[in-house]
Amino acid sequence: MAYTGSTLITEIKTRAKDTSLTDSFVLSYIQETQDTVLGAHRYPQLEATLEESVSVGDSSFELPDDLQVMSSIKFNYNTETYTPQFVSPEDFERNFMNVESYSTGAPSHYTLFENEIVFNTILDKTYSLVIKYTRTPKLLTTANTPDIPQEFKWILINGALAGIEEYRQNFDIAAIYRRKVEDLAESFRLRYLTRQTMTPHKVRSSRRRG
């Protein structure tokens, strides 16, 4: 059986003994559980790579919409690779604040500001920019597959059931489901968490749900 938002919704409605619950209502609790569990650590399931061309004269590049934490960036040109160093926006402004005085060439430093990667040089040629980052958890639909693997689907099922029982004001029952989520999330962390690094990131706003 496929592992999608739809199959999870069906399972949750069955266990909640209420098929009248709307799909969007149940899905909101699945989403909340996934975002909470995956937001606690940097999991390999959320690692992503973007490769794009940047052109002569560019001095910045728009961040990916789903970026949460930056791991690294590099510029490739034929067989040459340039890896600039991240600096804070404050240090960048202090050291590279006058854009008119920028040199041209491959950047040696960069910062993140106003949803952009800002280079300390103006590009002298077209480079391939490779960005490695941790993305935000995907927005679930009935058709797509959650970022939490199927073997740990009970994290999502129990989390949604906890939310439903809290909605029903059955707080004791909800607490039982919450403890199950915590135990499973710890097993998930031990199984999948491979590394954590101190890397530049942008602050993302809370996702709104209908």
PDB file of C-alpha atoms in Angstrom:
ATOM      1  CA  MET A   1       0.000   0.000   0.000  1.00  0.00           C
ATOM      2  CA  ALA A   2       1.245   3.470  -0.860  1.00  0.00           C
ATOM      3  CA  TYR A   3       2.472   5.637   2.007  1.00  0.00           C
ATOM      4  CA  THR A   4       0.810   9.016   1.521  1.00  0.00           C
ATOM      5  CA  GLY A   5      -1.135  11.621   3.396  1.00  0.00           C
ATOM      6  CA  SER A   6      -4.326   9.940   2.237  1.00  0.00           C
ATOM      7  CA  THR A   7      -3.482   6.504   3.654  1.00  0.00           C
ATOM      8  CA  LEU A   8      -2.443   8.076   6.951  1.00  0.00           C
ATOM      9  CA  ILE A   9      -5.703  10.005   7.138  1.00  0.00           C
ATOM     10  CA  THR A  10      -7.690   6.816   6.604  1.00  0.00           C
ATOM     11  CA  GLU A  11      -5.745   4.988   9.327  1.00  0.00           C
ATOM     12  CA  ILE A  12      -6.145   7.861  11.777  1.00  0.00           C
ATOM     13  CA  LYS A  13      -9.880   8.234  11.184  1.00  0.00           C
ATOM     14  CA  THR A  14     -10.317   4.503  11.752  1.00  0.00           C
ATOM     15  CA  ARG A  15      -8.388   4.578  15.025  1.00  0.00           C
ATOM     16  CA  ALA A  16     -10.148   7.749  16.125  1.00  0.00           C
ATOM     17  CA  LYS A  17     -13.468   5.981  15.365  1.00  0.00           C
ATOM     18  CA  ASP A  18     -14.761   8.979  13.493  1.00  0.00           C
ATOM     19  CA  THR A  19     -14.900   8.923   9.702  1.00  0.00           C
ATOM     20  CA  SER A  20     -16.702  12.285   9.719  1.00  0.00           C
ATOM     21  CA  LEU A  21     -13.446  14.126  10.471  1.00  0.00           C
ATOM     22  CA  THR A  22     -12.426  16.185   7.466  1.00  0.00           C
ATOM     23  CA  ASP A  23      -9.220  15.307   5.636  1.00  0.00           C
ATOM     24  CA  SER A  24      -7.834  18.821   6.116  1.00  0.00           C
ATOM     25  CA  PHE A  25      -8.470  18.661   9.872  1.00  0.00           C
ATOM     26  CA  VAL A  26      -6.604  15.360  10.257  1.00  0.00           C
ATOM     27  CA  LEU A  27      -3.863  16.428   7.854  1.00  0.00           C
ATOM     28  CA  SER A  28      -3.177  19.549   9.918  1.00  0.00           C
ATOM     29  CA  TYR A  29      -2.277  17.350  12.916  1.00  0.00           C
ATOM     30  CA  ILE A  30      -0.088  15.105  10.772  1.00  0.00           C
ATOM     31  CA  GLN A  31       1.715  18.197   9.489  1.00  0.00           C
ATOM     32  CA  GLU A  32       2.133  19.618  12.974  1.00  0.00           C
ATOM     33  CA  THR A  33       3.645  16.355  14.202  1.00  0.00           C
ATOM     34  CA  GLN A  34       6.045  16.071  11.273  1.00  0.00           C
ATOM     35  CA  ASP A  35       7.174  19.700  11.614  1.00  0.00           C
ATOM     36  CA  THR A  36       7.720  19.326  15.367  1.00  0.00           C
ATOM     37  CA  VAL A  37       9.707  16.091  15.167  1.00  0.00           C
ATOM     38  CA  LEU A  38      11.836  17.057  12.177  1.00  0.00           C
ATOM     39  CA  GLY A  39      12.358  20.574  13.489  1.00  0.00           C
ATOM     40  CA  ALA A  40      14.167  19.301  16.571  1.00  0.00           C
ATOM     41  CA  HIS A  41      17.297  18.179  14.711  1.00  0.00           C
ATOM     42  CA  ARG A  42      18.932  18.270  11.285  1.00  0.00           C
ATOM     43  CA  TYR A  43      17.895  14.986   9.714  1.00  0.00           C
ATOM     44  CA  PRO A  44      19.442  13.585   6.520  1.00  0.00           C
ATOM     45  CA  GLN A  45      15.947  13.210   5.040  1.00  0.00           C
ATOM     46  CA  LEU A  46      15.882  16.988   4.716  1.00  0.00           C
ATOM     47  CA  GLU A  47      19.268  17.434   3.050  1.00  0.00           C
ATOM     48  CA  ALA A  48      19.040  19.068  -0.356  1.00  0.00           C
ATOM     49  CA  THR A  49      21.312  20.329  -3.136  1.00  0.00           C
ATOM     50  CA  LEU A  50      20.564  23.107  -5.591  1.00  0.00           C
ATOM     51  CA  GLU A  51      22.789  23.814  -8.603  1.00  0.00           C
ATOM     52  CA  GLU A  52      22.156  26.935 -10.655  1.00  0.00           C
ATOM     53  CA  SER A  53      24.083  29.147 -13.049  1.00  0.00           C
ATOM     54  CA  VAL A  54      25.024  32.640 -11.882  1.00  0.00           C
ATOM     55  CA  SER A  55      26.016  35.190 -14.480  1.00  0.00           C
ATOM     56  CA  VAL A  56      28.614  37.844 -15.128  1.00  0.00           C
ATOM     57  CA  GLY A  57      27.776  40.960 -13.107  1.00  0.00           C
ATOM     58  CA  ASP A  58      25.768  39.153 -10.421  1.00  0.00           C
ATOM     59  CA  SER A  59      26.523  39.987  -6.796  1.00  0.00           C
ATOM     60  CA  SER A  60      23.737  38.013  -5.099  1.00  0.00           C
ATOM     61  CA  PHE A  61      21.497  34.979  -5.503  1.00  0.00           C
ATOM     62  CA  GLU A  62      17.995  34.385  -4.130  1.00  0.00           C
ATOM     63  CA  LEU A  63      17.802  31.706  -1.448  1.00  0.00           C
ATOM     64  CA  PRO A  64      15.770  28.547  -2.103  1.00  0.00           C
ATOM     65  CA  ASP A  65      12.229  28.931  -0.788  1.00  0.00           C
ATOM     66  CA  ASP A  66      12.546  25.827   1.374  1.00  0.00           C
ATOM     67  CA  LEU A  67      15.942  26.635   2.893  1.00  0.00           C
ATOM     68  CA  GLN A  68      16.178  26.233   6.657  1.00  0.00           C
ATOM     69  CA  VAL A  69      19.906  25.824   7.379  1.00  0.00           C
ATOM     70  CA  MET A  70      22.777  26.426   4.972  1.00  0.00           C
ATOM     71  CA  SER A  71      25.493  23.769   4.905  1.00  0.00           C
ATOM     72  CA  SER A  72      27.839  25.087   2.211  1.00  0.00           C
ATOM     73  CA  ILE A  73      28.092  26.876  -1.084  1.00  0.00           C
ATOM     74  CA  LYS A  74      30.692  26.660  -3.819  1.00  0.00           C
ATOM     75  CA  PHE A  75      31.301  28.133  -7.264  1.00  0.00           C
ATOM     76  CA  ASN A  76      32.457  25.896 -10.095  1.00  0.00           C
ATOM     77  CA  TYR A  77      34.016  27.055 -13.333  1.00  0.00           C
ATOM     78  CA  ASN A  78      35.308  24.290 -15.611  1.00  0.00           C
ATOM     79  CA  THR A  79      37.708  22.340 -13.373  1.00  0.00           C
ATOM     80  CA  GLU A  80      38.105  25.103 -10.784  1.00  0.00           C
ATOM     81  CA  THR A  81      36.151  25.246  -7.516  1.00  0.00           C
ATOM     82  CA  TYR A  82      35.827  28.258  -5.210  1.00  0.00           C
ATOM     83  CA  THR A  83      34.464  27.887  -1.681  1.00  0.00           C
ATOM     84  CA  PRO A  84      33.669  31.248  -0.071  1.00  0.00           C
ATOM     85  CA  GLN A  85      33.586  31.752   3.687  1.00  0.00           C
ATOM     86  CA  PHE A  86      30.401  32.747   5.502  1.00  0.00           C
ATOM     87  CA  VAL A  87      30.463  35.946   7.560  1.00  0.00           C
ATOM     88  CA  SER A  88      27.687  37.487   9.605  1.00  0.00           C
ATOM     89  CA  PRO A  89      25.681  40.324   8.012  1.00  0.00           C
ATOM     90  CA  GLU A  90      27.244  42.764  10.504  1.00  0.00           C
ATOM     91  CA  ASP A  91      30.820  41.757   9.620  1.00  0.00           C
ATOM     92  CA  PHE A  92      29.954  41.685   5.930  1.00  0.00           C
ATOM     93  CA  GLU A  93      28.584  45.227   6.056  1.00  0.00           C
ATOM     94  CA  ARG A  94      31.634  46.410   7.943  1.00  0.00           C
ATOM     95  CA  ASN A  95      34.126  44.824   5.543  1.00  0.00           C
ATOM     96  CA  PHE A  96      32.293  44.863   2.198  1.00  0.00           C
ATOM     97  CA  MET A  97      29.652  47.577   2.588  1.00  0.00           C
ATOM     98  CA  ASN A  98      30.550  49.651  -0.474  1.00  0.00           C
ATOM     99  CA  VAL A  99      29.273  47.650  -3.440  1.00  0.00           C
ATOM    100  CA  GLU A 100      30.859  50.120  -5.867  1.00  0.00           C
ATOM    101  CA  SER A 101      34.269  49.156  -4.575  1.00  0.00           C
ATOM    102  CA  TYR A 102      33.709  45.440  -5.092  1.00  0.00           C
ATOM    103  CA  SER A 103      36.345  43.639  -7.043  1.00  0.00           C
ATOM    104  CA  THR A 104      35.365  41.208  -9.749  1.00  0.00           C
ATOM    105  CA  GLY A 105      35.973  37.486  -9.682  1.00  0.00           C
ATOM    106  CA  ALA A 106      34.893  34.472  -7.656  1.00  0.00           C
ATOM    107  CA  PRO A 107      33.674  35.449  -4.155  1.00  0.00           C
ATOM    108  CA  SER A 108      35.869  34.760  -1.154  1.00  0.00           C
ATOM    109  CA  HIS A 109      33.111  35.604   1.360  1.00  0.00           C
ATOM    110  CA  TYR A 110      29.331  35.677   1.471  1.00  0.00           C
ATOM    111  CA  THR A 111      26.476  36.437   3.858  1.00  0.00           C
ATOM    112  CA  LEU A 112      22.724  35.853   4.044  1.00  0.00           C
ATOM    113  CA  PHE A 113      20.550  38.951   4.017  1.00  0.00           C
ATOM    114  CA  GLU A 114      16.974  39.760   2.958  1.00  0.00           C
ATOM    115  CA  ASN A 115      16.431  36.253   1.569  1.00  0.00           C
ATOM    116  CA  GLU A 116      19.551  36.389  -0.589  1.00  0.00           C
ATOM    117  CA  ILE A 117      23.087  35.061  -0.655  1.00  0.00           C
ATOM    118  CA  VAL A 118      25.165  38.219  -1.025  1.00  0.00           C
ATOM    119  CA  PHE A 119      28.650  37.871  -2.517  1.00  0.00           C
ATOM    120  CA  ASN A 120      31.608  40.095  -1.694  1.00  0.00           C
ATOM    121  CA  THR A 121      32.546  40.386  -5.365  1.00  0.00           C
ATOM    122  CA  ILE A 122      30.847  41.009  -8.666  1.00  0.00           C
ATOM    123  CA  LEU A 123      31.086  37.855 -10.748  1.00  0.00           C
ATOM    124  CA  ASP A 124      33.495  38.086 -13.657  1.00  0.00           C
ATOM    125  CA  LYS A 125      32.090  35.084 -15.516  1.00  0.00           C
ATOM    126  CA  THR A 126      29.255  32.592 -15.447  1.00  0.00           C
ATOM    127  CA  TYR A 127      29.714  30.089 -12.631  1.00  0.00           C
ATOM    128  CA  SER A 128      27.812  27.032 -11.483  1.00  0.00           C
ATOM    129  CA  LEU A 129      26.646  27.763  -7.930  1.00  0.00           C
ATOM    130  CA  VAL A 130      26.109  24.657  -5.789  1.00  0.00           C
ATOM    131  CA  ILE A 131      24.183  25.108  -2.549  1.00  0.00           C
ATOM    132  CA  LYS A 132      23.924  22.331   0.035  1.00  0.00           C
ATOM    133  CA  TYR A 133      21.353  22.943   2.732  1.00  0.00           C
ATOM    134  CA  THR A 134      18.749  21.530   5.068  1.00  0.00           C
ATOM    135  CA  ARG A 135      15.267  22.231   3.770  1.00  0.00           C
ATOM    136  CA  THR A 136      12.045  22.743   5.681  1.00  0.00           C
ATOM    137  CA  PRO A 137       9.708  19.746   6.001  1.00  0.00           C
ATOM    138  CA  LYS A 138       7.449  19.486   2.985  1.00  0.00           C
ATOM    139  CA  LEU A 139       3.866  20.708   3.100  1.00  0.00           C
ATOM    140  CA  LEU A 140       1.835  17.510   3.135  1.00  0.00           C
ATOM    141  CA  THR A 141      -1.067  16.775   0.817  1.00  0.00           C
ATOM    142  CA  THR A 142      -3.258  13.721   0.486  1.00  0.00           C
ATOM    143  CA  ALA A 143      -1.143  12.609  -2.480  1.00  0.00           C
ATOM    144  CA  ASN A 144       2.475  13.068  -1.392  1.00  0.00           C
ATOM    145  CA  THR A 145       4.728  11.069   0.912  1.00  0.00           C
ATOM    146  CA  PRO A 146       5.770  12.418   4.343  1.00  0.00           C
ATOM    147  CA  ASP A 147       9.408  13.167   5.099  1.00  0.00           C
ATOM    148  CA  ILE A 148       9.258  10.821   8.096  1.00  0.00           C
ATOM    149  CA  PRO A 149       9.929   7.314   6.693  1.00  0.00           C
ATOM    150  CA  GLN A 150       7.167   4.730   6.561  1.00  0.00           C
ATOM    151  CA  GLU A 151       8.839   2.567   9.196  1.00  0.00           C
ATOM    152  CA  PHE A 152       8.170   5.407  11.651  1.00  0.00           C
ATOM    153  CA  LYS A 153       4.675   6.280  10.415  1.00  0.00           C
ATOM    154  CA  TRP A 154       3.340   5.716  13.931  1.00  0.00           C
ATOM    155  CA  ILE A 155       4.974   8.971  14.969  1.00  0.00           C
ATOM    156  CA  LEU A 156       2.536  10.729  12.650  1.00  0.00           C
ATOM    157  CA  ILE A 157      -0.446   8.529  13.499  1.00  0.00           C
ATOM    158  CA  ASN A 158      -0.015   8.881  17.245  1.00  0.00           C
ATOM    159  CA  GLY A 159       0.706  12.592  16.949  1.00  0.00           C
ATOM    160  CA  ALA A 160      -2.483  13.168  14.990  1.00  0.00           C
ATOM    161  CA  LEU A 161      -4.504  11.054  17.420  1.00  0.00           C
ATOM    162  CA  ALA A 162      -3.084  13.116  20.289  1.00  0.00           C
ATOM    163  CA  GLY A 163      -4.225  16.295  18.570  1.00  0.00           C
ATOM    164  CA  ILE A 164      -7.694  14.881  17.938  1.00  0.00           C
ATOM    165  CA  GLU A 165      -8.092  13.780  21.558  1.00  0.00           C
ATOM    166  CA  GLU A 166      -6.964  17.185  22.775  1.00  0.00           C
ATOM    167  CA  TYR A 167      -9.581  18.715  20.482  1.00  0.00           C
ATOM    168  CA  ARG A 168     -12.136  16.405  22.120  1.00  0.00           C
ATOM    169  CA  GLN A 169     -10.747  17.526  25.508  1.00  0.00           C
ATOM    170  CA  ASN A 170      -9.724  13.960  26.332  1.00  0.00           C
ATOM    171  CA  PHE A 171      -6.404  15.158  27.739  1.00  0.00           C
ATOM    172  CA  ASP A 172      -5.469  11.944  29.567  1.00  0.00           C
ATOM    173  CA  ILE A 173      -5.820   9.917  26.380  1.00  0.00           C
ATOM    174  CA  ALA A 174      -3.955  12.577  24.413  1.00  0.00           C
ATOM    175  CA  ALA A 175      -1.081  12.385  26.902  1.00  0.00           C
ATOM    176  CA  ILE A 176      -0.730   8.647  26.263  1.00  0.00           C
ATOM    177  CA  TYR A 177      -0.396   9.303  22.529  1.00  0.00           C
ATOM    178  CA  ARG A 178       2.085  12.122  23.174  1.00  0.00           C
ATOM    179  CA  ARG A 179       4.322   9.782  25.174  1.00  0.00           C
ATOM    180  CA  LYS A 180       4.234   7.276  22.318  1.00  0.00           C
ATOM    181  CA  VAL A 181       5.314  10.023  19.926  1.00  0.00           C
ATOM    182  CA  GLU A 182       8.187  10.993  22.213  1.00  0.00           C
ATOM    183  CA  ASP A 183       9.408   7.386  22.496  1.00  0.00           C
ATOM    184  CA  LEU A 184       9.190   6.820  18.745  1.00  0.00           C
ATOM    185  CA  ALA A 185      10.822  10.159  17.975  1.00  0.00           C
ATOM    186  CA  GLU A 186      13.769   9.179  20.164  1.00  0.00           C
ATOM    187  CA  SER A 187      14.126   5.882  18.286  1.00  0.00           C
ATOM    188  CA  PHE A 188      13.892   7.789  15.021  1.00  0.00           C
ATOM    189  CA  ARG A 189      16.599  10.201  16.168  1.00  0.00           C
ATOM    190  CA  LEU A 190      18.944   7.376  17.139  1.00  0.00           C
ATOM    191  CA  ARG A 191      18.363   5.628  13.818  1.00  0.00           C
ATOM    192  CA  TYR A 192      18.658   8.523  11.408  1.00  0.00           C
ATOM    193  CA  LEU A 193      20.487  11.435  12.962  1.00  0.00           C
ATOM    194  CA  THR A 194      23.973  11.422  11.489  1.00  0.00           C
ATOM    195  CA  ARG A 195      25.469  14.808  12.259  1.00  0.00           C
ATOM    196  CA  GLN A 196      24.909  18.338  13.435  1.00  0.00           C
ATOM    197  CA  THR A 197      27.077  21.282  12.428  1.00  0.00           C
ATOM    198  CA  MET A 198      27.194  24.972  13.204  1.00  0.00           C
ATOM    199  CA  THR A 199      26.219  26.542   9.895  1.00  0.00           C
ATOM    200  CA  PRO A 200      24.562  29.738   8.708  1.00  0.00           C
ATOM    201  CA  HIS A 201      20.779  29.727   8.565  1.00  0.00           C
ATOM    202  CA  LYS A 202      17.857  32.019   8.012  1.00  0.00           C
ATOM    203  CA  VAL A 203      14.916  32.408  10.326  1.00  0.00           C
ATOM    204  CA  ARG A 204      11.713  31.114   8.756  1.00  0.00           C
ATOM    205  CA  SER A 205       8.216  32.189   9.677  1.00  0.00           C
ATOM    206  CA  SER A 206       5.697  29.737  11.053  1.00  0.00           C
ATOM    207  CA  ARG A 207       3.700  27.964   8.372  1.00  0.00           C
ATOM    208  CA  ARG A 208       0.068  28.882   8.401  1.00  0.00           C
ATOM    209  CA  ARG A 209      -2.522  26.178   8.109  1.00  0.00           C
ATOM    210  CA  GLY A 210      -6.091  26.531   7.119  1.00  0.00           C
TER     211      GLY A 210
END
